[in-house]
mmCIF file of C-alpha atoms in Angstrom:
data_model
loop_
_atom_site.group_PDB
_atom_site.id
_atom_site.type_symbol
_atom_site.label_atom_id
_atom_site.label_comp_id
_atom_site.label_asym_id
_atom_site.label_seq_id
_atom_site.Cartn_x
_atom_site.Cartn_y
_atom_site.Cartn_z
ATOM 1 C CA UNK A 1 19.555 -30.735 -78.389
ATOM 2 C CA UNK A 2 21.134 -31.356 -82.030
ATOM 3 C CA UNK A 3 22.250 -34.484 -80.971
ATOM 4 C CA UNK A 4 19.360 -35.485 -79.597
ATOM 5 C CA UNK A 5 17.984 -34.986 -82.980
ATOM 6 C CA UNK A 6 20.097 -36.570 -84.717
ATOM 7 C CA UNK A 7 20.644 -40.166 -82.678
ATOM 8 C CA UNK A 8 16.304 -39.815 -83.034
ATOM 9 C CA UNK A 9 16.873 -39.933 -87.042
ATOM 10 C CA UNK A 10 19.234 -42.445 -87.283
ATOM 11 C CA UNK A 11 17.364 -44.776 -85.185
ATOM 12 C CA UNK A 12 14.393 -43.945 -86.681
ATOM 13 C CA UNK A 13 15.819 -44.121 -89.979
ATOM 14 C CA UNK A 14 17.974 -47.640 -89.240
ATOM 15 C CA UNK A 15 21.325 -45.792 -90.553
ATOM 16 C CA UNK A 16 24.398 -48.211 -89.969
ATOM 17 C CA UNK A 17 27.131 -46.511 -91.673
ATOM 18 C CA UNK A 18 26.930 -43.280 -89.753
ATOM 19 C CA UNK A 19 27.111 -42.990 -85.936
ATOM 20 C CA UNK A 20 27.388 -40.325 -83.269
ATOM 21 C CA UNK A 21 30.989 -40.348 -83.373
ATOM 22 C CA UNK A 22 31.145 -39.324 -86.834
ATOM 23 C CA UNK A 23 29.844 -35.390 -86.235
ATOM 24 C CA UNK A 24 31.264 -32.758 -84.199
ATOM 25 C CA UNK A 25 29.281 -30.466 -81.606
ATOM 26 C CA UNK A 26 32.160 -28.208 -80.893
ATOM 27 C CA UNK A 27 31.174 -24.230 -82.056
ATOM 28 C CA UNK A 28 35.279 -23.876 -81.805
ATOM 29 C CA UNK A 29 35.742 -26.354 -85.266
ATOM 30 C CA UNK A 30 38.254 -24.276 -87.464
ATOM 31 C CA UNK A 31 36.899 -23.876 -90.800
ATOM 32 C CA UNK A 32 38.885 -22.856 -93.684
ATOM 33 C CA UNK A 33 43.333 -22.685 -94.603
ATOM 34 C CA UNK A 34 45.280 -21.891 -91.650
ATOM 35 C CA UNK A 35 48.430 -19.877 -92.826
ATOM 36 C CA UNK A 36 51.655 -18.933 -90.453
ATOM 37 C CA UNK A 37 55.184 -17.264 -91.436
ATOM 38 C CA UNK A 38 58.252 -19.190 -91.199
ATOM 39 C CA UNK A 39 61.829 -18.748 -92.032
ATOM 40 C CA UNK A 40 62.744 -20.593 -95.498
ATOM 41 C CA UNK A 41 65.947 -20.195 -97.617
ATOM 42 C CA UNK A 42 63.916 -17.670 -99.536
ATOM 43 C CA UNK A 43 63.141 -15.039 -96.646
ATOM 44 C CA UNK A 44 59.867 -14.790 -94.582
ATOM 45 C CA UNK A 45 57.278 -16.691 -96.257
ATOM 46 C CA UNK A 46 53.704 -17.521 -94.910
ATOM 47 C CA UNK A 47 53.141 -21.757 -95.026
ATOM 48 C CA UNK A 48 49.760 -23.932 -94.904
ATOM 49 C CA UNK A 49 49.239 -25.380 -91.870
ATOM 50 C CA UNK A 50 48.298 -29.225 -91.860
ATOM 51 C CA UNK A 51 45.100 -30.271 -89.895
ATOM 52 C CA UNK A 52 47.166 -32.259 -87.046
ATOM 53 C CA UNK A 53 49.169 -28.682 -86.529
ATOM 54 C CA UNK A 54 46.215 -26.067 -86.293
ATOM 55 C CA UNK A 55 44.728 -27.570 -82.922
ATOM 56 C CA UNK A 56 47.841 -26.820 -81.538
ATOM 57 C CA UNK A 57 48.590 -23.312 -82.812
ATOM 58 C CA UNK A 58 45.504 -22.217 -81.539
ATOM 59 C CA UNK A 59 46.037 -23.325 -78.039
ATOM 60 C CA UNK A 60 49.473 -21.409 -77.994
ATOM 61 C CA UNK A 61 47.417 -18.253 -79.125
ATOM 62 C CA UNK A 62 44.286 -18.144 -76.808
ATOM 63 C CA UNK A 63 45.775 -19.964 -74.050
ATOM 64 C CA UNK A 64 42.189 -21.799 -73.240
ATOM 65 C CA UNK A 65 41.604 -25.103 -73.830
ATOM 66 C CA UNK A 66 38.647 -27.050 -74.856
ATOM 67 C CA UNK A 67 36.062 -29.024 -72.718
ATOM 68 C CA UNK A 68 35.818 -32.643 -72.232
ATOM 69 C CA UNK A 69 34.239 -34.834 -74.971
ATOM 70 C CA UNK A 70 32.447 -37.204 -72.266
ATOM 71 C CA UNK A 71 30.436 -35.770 -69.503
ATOM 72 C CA UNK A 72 31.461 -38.808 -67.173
ATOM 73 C CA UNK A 73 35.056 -37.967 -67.759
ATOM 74 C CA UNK A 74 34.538 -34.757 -66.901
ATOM 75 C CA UNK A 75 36.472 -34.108 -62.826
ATOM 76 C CA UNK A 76 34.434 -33.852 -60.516
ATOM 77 C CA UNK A 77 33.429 -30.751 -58.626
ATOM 78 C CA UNK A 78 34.873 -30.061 -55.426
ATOM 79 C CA UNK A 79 33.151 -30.169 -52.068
ATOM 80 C CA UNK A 80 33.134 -26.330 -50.448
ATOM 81 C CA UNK A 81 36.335 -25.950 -48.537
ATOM 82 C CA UNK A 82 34.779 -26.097 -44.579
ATOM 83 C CA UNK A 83 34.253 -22.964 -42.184
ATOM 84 C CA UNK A 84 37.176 -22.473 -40.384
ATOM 85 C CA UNK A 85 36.595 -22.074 -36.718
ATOM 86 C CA UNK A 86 38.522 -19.459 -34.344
ATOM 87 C CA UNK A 87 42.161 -19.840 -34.329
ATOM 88 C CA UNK A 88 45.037 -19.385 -36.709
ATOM 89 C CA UNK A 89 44.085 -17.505 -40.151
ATOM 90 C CA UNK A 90 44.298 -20.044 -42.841
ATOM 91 C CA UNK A 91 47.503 -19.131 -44.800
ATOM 92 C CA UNK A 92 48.185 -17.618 -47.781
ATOM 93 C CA UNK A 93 48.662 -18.688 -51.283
ATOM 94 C CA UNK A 94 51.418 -17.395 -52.819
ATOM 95 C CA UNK A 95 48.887 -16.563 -55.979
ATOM 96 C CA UNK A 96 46.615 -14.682 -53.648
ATOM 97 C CA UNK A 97 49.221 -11.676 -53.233
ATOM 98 C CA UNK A 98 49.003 -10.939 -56.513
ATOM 99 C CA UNK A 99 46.439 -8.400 -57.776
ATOM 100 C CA UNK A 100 43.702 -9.896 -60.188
ATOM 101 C CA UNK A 101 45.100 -8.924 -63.369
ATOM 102 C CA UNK A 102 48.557 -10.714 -62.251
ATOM 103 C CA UNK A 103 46.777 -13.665 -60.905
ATOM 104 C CA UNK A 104 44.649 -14.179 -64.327
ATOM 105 C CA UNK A 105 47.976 -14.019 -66.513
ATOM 106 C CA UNK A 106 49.997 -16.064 -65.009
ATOM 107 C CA UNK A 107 46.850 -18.610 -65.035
ATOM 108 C CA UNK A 108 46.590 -18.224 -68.780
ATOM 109 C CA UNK A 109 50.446 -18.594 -69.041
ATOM 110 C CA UNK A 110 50.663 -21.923 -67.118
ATOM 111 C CA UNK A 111 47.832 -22.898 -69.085
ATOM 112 C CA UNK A 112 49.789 -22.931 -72.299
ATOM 113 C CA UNK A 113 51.522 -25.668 -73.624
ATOM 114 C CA UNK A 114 54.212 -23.527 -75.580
ATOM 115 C CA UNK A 115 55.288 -20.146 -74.822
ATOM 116 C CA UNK A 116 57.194 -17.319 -76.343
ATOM 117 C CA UNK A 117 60.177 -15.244 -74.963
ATOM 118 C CA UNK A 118 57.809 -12.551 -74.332
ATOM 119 C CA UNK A 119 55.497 -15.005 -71.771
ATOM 120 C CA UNK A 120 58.356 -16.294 -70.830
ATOM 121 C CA UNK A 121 59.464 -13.084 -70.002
ATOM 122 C CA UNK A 122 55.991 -11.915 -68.247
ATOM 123 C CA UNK A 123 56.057 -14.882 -66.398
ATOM 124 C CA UNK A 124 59.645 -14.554 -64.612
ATOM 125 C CA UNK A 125 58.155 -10.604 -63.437
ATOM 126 C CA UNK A 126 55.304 -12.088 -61.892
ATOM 127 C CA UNK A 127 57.167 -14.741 -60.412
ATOM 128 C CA UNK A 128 59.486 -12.080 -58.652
ATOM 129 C CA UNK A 129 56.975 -10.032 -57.905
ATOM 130 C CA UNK A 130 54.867 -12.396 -55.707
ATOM 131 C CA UNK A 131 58.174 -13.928 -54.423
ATOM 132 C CA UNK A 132 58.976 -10.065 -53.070
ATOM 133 C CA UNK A 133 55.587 -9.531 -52.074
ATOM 134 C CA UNK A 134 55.667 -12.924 -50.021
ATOM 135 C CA UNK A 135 59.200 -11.375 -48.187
ATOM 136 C CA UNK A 136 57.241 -8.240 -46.876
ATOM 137 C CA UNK A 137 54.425 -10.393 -45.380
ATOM 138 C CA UNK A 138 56.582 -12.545 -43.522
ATOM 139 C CA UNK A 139 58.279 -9.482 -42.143
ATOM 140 C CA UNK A 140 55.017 -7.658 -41.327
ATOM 141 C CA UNK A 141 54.015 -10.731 -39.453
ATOM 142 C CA UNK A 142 56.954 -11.341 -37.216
ATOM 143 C CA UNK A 143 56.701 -7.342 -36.432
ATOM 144 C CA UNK A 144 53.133 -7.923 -35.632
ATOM 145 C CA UNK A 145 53.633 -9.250 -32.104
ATOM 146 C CA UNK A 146 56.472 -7.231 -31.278
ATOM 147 C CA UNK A 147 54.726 -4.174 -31.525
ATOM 148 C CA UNK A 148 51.620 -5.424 -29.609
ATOM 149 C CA UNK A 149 53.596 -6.201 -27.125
ATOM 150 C CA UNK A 150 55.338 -2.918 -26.765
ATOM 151 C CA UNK A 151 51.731 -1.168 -27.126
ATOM 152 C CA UNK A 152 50.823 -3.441 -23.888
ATOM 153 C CA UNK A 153 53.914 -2.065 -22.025
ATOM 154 C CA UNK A 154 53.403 1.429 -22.752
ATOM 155 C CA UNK A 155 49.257 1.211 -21.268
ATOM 156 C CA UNK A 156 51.000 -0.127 -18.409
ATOM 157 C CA UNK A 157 53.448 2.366 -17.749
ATOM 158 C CA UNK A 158 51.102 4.848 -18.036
ATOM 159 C CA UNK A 159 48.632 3.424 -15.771
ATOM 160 C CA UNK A 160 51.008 3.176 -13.096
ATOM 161 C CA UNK A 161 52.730 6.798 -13.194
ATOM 162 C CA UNK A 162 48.998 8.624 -13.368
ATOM 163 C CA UNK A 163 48.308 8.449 -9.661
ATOM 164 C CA UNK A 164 44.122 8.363 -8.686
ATOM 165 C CA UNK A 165 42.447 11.680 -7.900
ATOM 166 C CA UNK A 166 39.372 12.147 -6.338
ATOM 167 C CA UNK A 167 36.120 12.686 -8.000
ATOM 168 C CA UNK A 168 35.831 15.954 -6.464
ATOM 169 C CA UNK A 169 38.688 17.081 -8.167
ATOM 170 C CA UNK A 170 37.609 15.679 -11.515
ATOM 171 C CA UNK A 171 34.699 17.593 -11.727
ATOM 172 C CA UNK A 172 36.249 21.092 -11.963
ATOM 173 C CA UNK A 173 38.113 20.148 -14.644
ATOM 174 C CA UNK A 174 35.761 18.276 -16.660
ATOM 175 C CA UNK A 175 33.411 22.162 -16.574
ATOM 176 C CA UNK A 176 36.799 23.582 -17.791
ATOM 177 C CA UNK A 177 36.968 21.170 -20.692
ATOM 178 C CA UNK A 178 33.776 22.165 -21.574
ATOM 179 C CA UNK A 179 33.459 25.425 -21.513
ATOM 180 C CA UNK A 180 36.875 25.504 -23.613
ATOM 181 C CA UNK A 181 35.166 23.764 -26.215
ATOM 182 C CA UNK A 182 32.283 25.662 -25.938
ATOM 183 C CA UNK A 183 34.431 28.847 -26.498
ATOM 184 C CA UNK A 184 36.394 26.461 -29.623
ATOM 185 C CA UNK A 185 32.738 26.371 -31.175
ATOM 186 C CA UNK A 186 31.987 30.200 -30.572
ATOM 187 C CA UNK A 187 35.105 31.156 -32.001
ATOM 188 C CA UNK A 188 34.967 28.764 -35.138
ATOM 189 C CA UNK A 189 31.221 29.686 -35.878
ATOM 190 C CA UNK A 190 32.526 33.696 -35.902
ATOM 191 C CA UNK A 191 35.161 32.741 -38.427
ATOM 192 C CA UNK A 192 32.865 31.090 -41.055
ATOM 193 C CA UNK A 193 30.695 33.777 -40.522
ATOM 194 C CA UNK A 194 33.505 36.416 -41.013
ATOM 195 C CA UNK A 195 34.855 34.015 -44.079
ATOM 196 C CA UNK A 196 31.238 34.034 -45.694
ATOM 197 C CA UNK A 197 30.710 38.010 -45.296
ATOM 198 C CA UNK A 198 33.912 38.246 -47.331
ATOM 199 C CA UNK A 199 33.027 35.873 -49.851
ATOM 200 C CA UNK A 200 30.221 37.717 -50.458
ATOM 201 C CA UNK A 201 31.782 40.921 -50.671
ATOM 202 C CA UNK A 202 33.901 39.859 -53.571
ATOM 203 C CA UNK A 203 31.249 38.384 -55.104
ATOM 204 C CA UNK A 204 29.450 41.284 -55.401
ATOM 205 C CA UNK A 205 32.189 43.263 -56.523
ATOM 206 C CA UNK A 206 33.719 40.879 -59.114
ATOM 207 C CA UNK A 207 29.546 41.630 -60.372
ATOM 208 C CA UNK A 208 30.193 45.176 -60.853
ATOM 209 C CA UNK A 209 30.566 46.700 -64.180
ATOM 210 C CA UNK A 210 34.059 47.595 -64.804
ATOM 211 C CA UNK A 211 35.240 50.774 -66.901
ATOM 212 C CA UNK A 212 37.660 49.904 -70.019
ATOM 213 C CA UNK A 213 39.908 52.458 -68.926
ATOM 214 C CA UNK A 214 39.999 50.847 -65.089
ATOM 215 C CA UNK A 215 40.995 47.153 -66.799
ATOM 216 C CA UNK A 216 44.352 45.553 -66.123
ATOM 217 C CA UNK A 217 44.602 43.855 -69.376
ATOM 218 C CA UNK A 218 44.286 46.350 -72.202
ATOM 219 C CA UNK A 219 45.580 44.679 -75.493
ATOM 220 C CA UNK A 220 45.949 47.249 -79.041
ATOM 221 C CA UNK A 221 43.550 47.911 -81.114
ATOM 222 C CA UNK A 222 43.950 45.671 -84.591
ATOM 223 C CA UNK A 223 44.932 48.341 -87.534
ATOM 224 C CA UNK A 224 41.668 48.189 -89.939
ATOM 225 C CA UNK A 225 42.480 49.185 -93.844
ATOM 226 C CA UNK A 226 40.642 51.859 -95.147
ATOM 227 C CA UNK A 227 37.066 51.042 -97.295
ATOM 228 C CA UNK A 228 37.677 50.879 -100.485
ATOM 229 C CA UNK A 229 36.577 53.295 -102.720
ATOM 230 C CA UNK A 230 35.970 55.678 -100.320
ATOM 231 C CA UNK A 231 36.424 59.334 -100.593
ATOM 232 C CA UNK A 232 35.279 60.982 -97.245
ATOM 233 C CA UNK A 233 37.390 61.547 -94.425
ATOM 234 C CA UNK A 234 37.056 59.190 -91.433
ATOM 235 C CA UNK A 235 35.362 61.416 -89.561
ATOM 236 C CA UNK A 236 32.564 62.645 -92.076
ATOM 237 C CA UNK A 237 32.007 59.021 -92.665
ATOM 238 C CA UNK A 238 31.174 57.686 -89.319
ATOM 239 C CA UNK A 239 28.742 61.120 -88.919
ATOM 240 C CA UNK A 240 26.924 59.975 -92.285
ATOM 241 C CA UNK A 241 26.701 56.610 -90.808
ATOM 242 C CA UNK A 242 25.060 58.140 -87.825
ATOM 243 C CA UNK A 243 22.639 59.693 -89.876
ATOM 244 C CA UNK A 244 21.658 57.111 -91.395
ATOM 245 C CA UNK A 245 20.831 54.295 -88.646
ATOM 246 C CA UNK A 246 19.150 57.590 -86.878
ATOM 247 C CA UNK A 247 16.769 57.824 -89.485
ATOM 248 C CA UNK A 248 16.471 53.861 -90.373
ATOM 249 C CA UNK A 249 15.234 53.799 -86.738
ATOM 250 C CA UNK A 250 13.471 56.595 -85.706
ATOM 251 C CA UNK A 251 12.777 58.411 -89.101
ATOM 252 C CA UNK A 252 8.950 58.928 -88.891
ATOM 253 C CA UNK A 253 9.683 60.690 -84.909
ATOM 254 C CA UNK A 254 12.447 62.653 -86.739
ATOM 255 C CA UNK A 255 10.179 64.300 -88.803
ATOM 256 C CA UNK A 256 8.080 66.474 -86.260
ATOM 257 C CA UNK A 257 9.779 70.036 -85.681
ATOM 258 C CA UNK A 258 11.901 69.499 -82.450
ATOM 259 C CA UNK A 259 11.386 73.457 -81.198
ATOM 260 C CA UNK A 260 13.679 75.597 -79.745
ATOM 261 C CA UNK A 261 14.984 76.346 -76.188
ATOM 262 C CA UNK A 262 12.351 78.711 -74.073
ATOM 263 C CA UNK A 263 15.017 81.159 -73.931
ATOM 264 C CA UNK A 264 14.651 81.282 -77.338
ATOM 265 C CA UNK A 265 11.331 80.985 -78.781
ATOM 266 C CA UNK A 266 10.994 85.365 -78.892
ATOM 267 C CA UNK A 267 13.913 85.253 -81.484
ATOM 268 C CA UNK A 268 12.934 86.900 -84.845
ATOM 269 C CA UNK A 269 14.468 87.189 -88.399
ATOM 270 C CA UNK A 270 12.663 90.147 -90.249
ATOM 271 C CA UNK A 271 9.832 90.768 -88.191
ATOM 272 C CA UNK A 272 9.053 86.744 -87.744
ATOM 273 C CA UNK A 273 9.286 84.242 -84.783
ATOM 274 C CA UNK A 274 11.290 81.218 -85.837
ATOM 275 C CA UNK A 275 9.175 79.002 -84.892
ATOM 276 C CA UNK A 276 6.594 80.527 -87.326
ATOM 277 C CA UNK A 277 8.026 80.501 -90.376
ATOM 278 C CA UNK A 278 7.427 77.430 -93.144
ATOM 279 C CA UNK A 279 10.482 75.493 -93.858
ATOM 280 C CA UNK A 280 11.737 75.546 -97.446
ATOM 281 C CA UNK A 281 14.806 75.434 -99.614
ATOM 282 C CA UNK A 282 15.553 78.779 -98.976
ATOM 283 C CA UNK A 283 14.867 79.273 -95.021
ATOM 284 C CA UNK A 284 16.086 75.976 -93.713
ATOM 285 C CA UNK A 285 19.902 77.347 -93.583
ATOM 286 C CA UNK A 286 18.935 80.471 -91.199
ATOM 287 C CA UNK A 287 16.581 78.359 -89.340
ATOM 288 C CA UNK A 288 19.284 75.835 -88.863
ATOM 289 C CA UNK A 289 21.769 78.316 -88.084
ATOM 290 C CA UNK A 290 19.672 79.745 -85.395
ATOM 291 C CA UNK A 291 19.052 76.140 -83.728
ATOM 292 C CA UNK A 292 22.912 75.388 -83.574
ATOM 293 C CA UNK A 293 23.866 78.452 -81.665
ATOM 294 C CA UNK A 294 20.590 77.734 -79.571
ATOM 295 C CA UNK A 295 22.091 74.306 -78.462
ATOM 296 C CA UNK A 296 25.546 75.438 -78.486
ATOM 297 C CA UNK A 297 27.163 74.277 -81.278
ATOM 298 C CA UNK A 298 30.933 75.033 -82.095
ATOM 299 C CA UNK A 299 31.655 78.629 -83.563
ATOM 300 C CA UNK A 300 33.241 76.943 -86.966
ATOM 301 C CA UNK A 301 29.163 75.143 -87.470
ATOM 302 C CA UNK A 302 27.138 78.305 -87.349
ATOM 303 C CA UNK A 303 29.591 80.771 -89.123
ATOM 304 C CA UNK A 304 29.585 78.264 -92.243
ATOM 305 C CA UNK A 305 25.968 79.106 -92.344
ATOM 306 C CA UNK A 306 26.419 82.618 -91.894
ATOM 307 C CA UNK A 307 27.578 83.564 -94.701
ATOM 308 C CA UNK A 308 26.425 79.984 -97.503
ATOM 309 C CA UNK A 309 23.352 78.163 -97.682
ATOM 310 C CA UNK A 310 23.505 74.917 -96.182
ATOM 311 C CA UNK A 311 23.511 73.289 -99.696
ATOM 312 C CA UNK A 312 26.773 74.938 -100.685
ATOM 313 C CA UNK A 313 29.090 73.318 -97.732
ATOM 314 C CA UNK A 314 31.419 71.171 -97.849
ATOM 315 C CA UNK A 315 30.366 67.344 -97.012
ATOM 316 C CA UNK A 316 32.823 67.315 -94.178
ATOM 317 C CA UNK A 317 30.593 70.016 -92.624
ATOM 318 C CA UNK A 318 27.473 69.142 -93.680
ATOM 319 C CA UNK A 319 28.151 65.501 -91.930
ATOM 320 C CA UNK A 320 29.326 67.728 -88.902
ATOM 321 C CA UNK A 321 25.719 69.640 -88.220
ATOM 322 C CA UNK A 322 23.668 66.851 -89.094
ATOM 323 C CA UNK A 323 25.523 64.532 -86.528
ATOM 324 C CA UNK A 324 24.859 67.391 -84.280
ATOM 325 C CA UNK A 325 21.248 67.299 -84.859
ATOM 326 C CA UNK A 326 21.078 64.087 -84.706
ATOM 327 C CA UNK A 327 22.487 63.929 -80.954
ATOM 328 C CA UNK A 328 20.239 66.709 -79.825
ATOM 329 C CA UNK A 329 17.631 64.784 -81.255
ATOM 330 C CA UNK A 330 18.340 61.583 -79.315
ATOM 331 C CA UNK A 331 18.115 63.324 -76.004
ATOM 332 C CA UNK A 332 14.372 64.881 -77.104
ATOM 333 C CA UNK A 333 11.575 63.806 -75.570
ATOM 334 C CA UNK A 334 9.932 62.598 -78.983
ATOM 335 C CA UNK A 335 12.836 60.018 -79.246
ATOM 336 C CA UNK A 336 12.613 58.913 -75.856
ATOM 337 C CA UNK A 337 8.728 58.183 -75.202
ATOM 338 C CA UNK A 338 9.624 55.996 -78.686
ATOM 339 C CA UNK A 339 12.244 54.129 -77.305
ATOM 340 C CA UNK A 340 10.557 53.638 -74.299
ATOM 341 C CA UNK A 341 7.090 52.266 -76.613
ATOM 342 C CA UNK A 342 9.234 50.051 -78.423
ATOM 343 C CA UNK A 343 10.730 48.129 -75.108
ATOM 344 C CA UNK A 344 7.189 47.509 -73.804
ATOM 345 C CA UNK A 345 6.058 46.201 -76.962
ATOM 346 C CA UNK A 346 9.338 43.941 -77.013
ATOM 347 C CA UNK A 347 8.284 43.249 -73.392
ATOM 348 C CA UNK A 348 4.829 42.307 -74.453
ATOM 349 C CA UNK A 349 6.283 40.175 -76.823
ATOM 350 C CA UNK A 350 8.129 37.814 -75.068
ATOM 351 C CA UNK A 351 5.098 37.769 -72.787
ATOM 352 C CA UNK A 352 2.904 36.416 -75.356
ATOM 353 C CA UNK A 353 5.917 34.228 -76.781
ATOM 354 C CA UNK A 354 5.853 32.273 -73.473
ATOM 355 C CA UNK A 355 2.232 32.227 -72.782
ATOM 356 C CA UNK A 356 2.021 30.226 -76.435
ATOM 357 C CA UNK A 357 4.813 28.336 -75.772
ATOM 358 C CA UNK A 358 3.504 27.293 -72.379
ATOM 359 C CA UNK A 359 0.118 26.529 -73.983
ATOM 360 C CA UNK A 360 1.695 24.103 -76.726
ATOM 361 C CA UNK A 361 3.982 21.917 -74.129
ATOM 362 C CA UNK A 362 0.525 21.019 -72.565
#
């Protein structure tokens, strides 16, 4: 198209000095210094390359040359090679043996006008290769025959020493074959069967909860340094921490009076039933005493409180009975139906989480 163009505007224009021959339609035209590195007497030093030399050194380094100028030059195409009847297979090129990678290097390399010790190099493997290549065909071909011919021998041989039975006697053992596979069948169908029922057995145990202690790979526990700053044993520690996410959770259950065992709701201190009296500063020890030994509390609990008011013990045992309360409490029926309210709320929830989400996605 752009030299359509441009023969229009010069005959248009009457231009004498300037003719097709003077432009270039190649998209391949080097533009700009073309530099290479050479040996000179000063070491390894990179060298312009004249115009007449950079056609060249670009042919050595693609390996693809360019099209012809002329369209009339140009060869022409070949005819379609002609459908080979039946008869001999056409033969093989030598090229054809190799695989396509092969084949497409050593095209580029014969393509190039100079080559390097390394094509050189790649050239000479390939060579050997489809040389070596060409050996084991020839030998597979002259085995070929041979071993049709002993295949044809052996059907005869065997042809003549099976002598003819009747069909009578054929029969029989054509119901035997089949009942044999029959049983095959049977007994291959009870073995998946048998395979799948233990499959599914381990499947269902490897789904089983496992205790710690019953694990096969039990590793240390990592050694943890001690808070700092703190002044309470271990033990009183963890109980206070007990406390504490008891009432962060269930604080406002916590505060109704929990009661005491049947057994024990005749028991009196001076004339009054426990469960009468009004808690206070003063009566909460006795009461408290009373409600450890009720749930069975260790002896070393209820004779602190014996003798000192529950304000006066140490914090190790203070910790102690309010841990102790605080596990009686969990098992209370107050506790529970409060749980159990706030699953079905987190149950409801989700419901409603869905039913929104569901209504937004339409």
């Amino acid at each position: 198209l752009m030299a359509f163009l441009l023969l229009q505007y010069l005959s248009r224009n009457v231009v004498q000095d300037v003719r097709r021959e003077h432009f270039s339609f190649s998209p391949r035209m080097p533009v700009g210094d073309f530099y290479e590195e050479r040996d000179t007497p000063e070491g390894l030093q990179w060298v312009k390359l004249s115009p007449e030399e950079i056609p060249s050194r670009i042919q050595a380094i693609t390996g693809k040359r360019g099209r012809p100028r002329n369209a009339e030059k140009a060869k022409p195409k070949e005819p379609p090679p002609a459908k080979r009847g039946r008869g001999r297979p056409p033969k093989v090129k030598m090229v054809d043996l190799l695989s396509k990678t092969d084949a497409r290097l050593l095209k580029r390399l014969e393509a190039q006008e100079v080559l390097s010790d390394e094509d050189k190099l790649k050239m000479s493997k390939i060579k050997k290769k489809m040389r070596r290549k060409a050996k084991n065909k020839q030998k597979q071909e002259a085995k070929a025959p041979r071993a049709k011919e002993a295949k044809k021998k052996s059907k005869a041989k065997e042809k003549k020493g099976k002598p003819e039975k009747g069909k009578d006697k054929a029969r029989p053992k054509e119901k035997k074959g089949k009942g044999a596979r029959k049983t095959d069948k049977g007994l291959l169908a009870q073995r998946r069967l048998e395979e799948r029922r233990r499959q599914q057995l381990i499947l269902e145990e490897m789904k089983k909860p496992t205790e710690d202690m019953c694990l096969g790979d039990h590793q240390p526990l990592p050694a943890f340094s001690r808070i700092p700053g703190l002044i309470l044993p271990s033990r009183a520690f963890s109980n206070c921490l007990t406390v504490v996410e008891f009432l962060q959770s269930y604080g406002k259950a916590a505060l109704y009076d929990p009661g005491l065992p049947p057994y024990c709701q005749s028991l009196k201190i001076l004339g009054e039933k426990v469960s009468e009296i009004s808690l206070n500063r003063d009566t909460v020890s006795e009461i408290l005493r009373c409600f450890l030994m009720a749930y069975g509390a260790g002896e070393d609990l209820c004779d602190g409180l014996r003798t000192k008011p529950f304000q006066a013990l140490p914090p190790e045992k203070k910790a102690a009975i309010l841990a102790f309360l605080v596990n009686e409490l969990n098992s209370s029926a107050l506790i529970i139906n409060e749980i159990d309210k706030t699953l079905e709320n987190m149950s409801n929830y989700r419901k409603n989480k869905w039913i929104i989400e569901g209504r937004l996605r339409r």
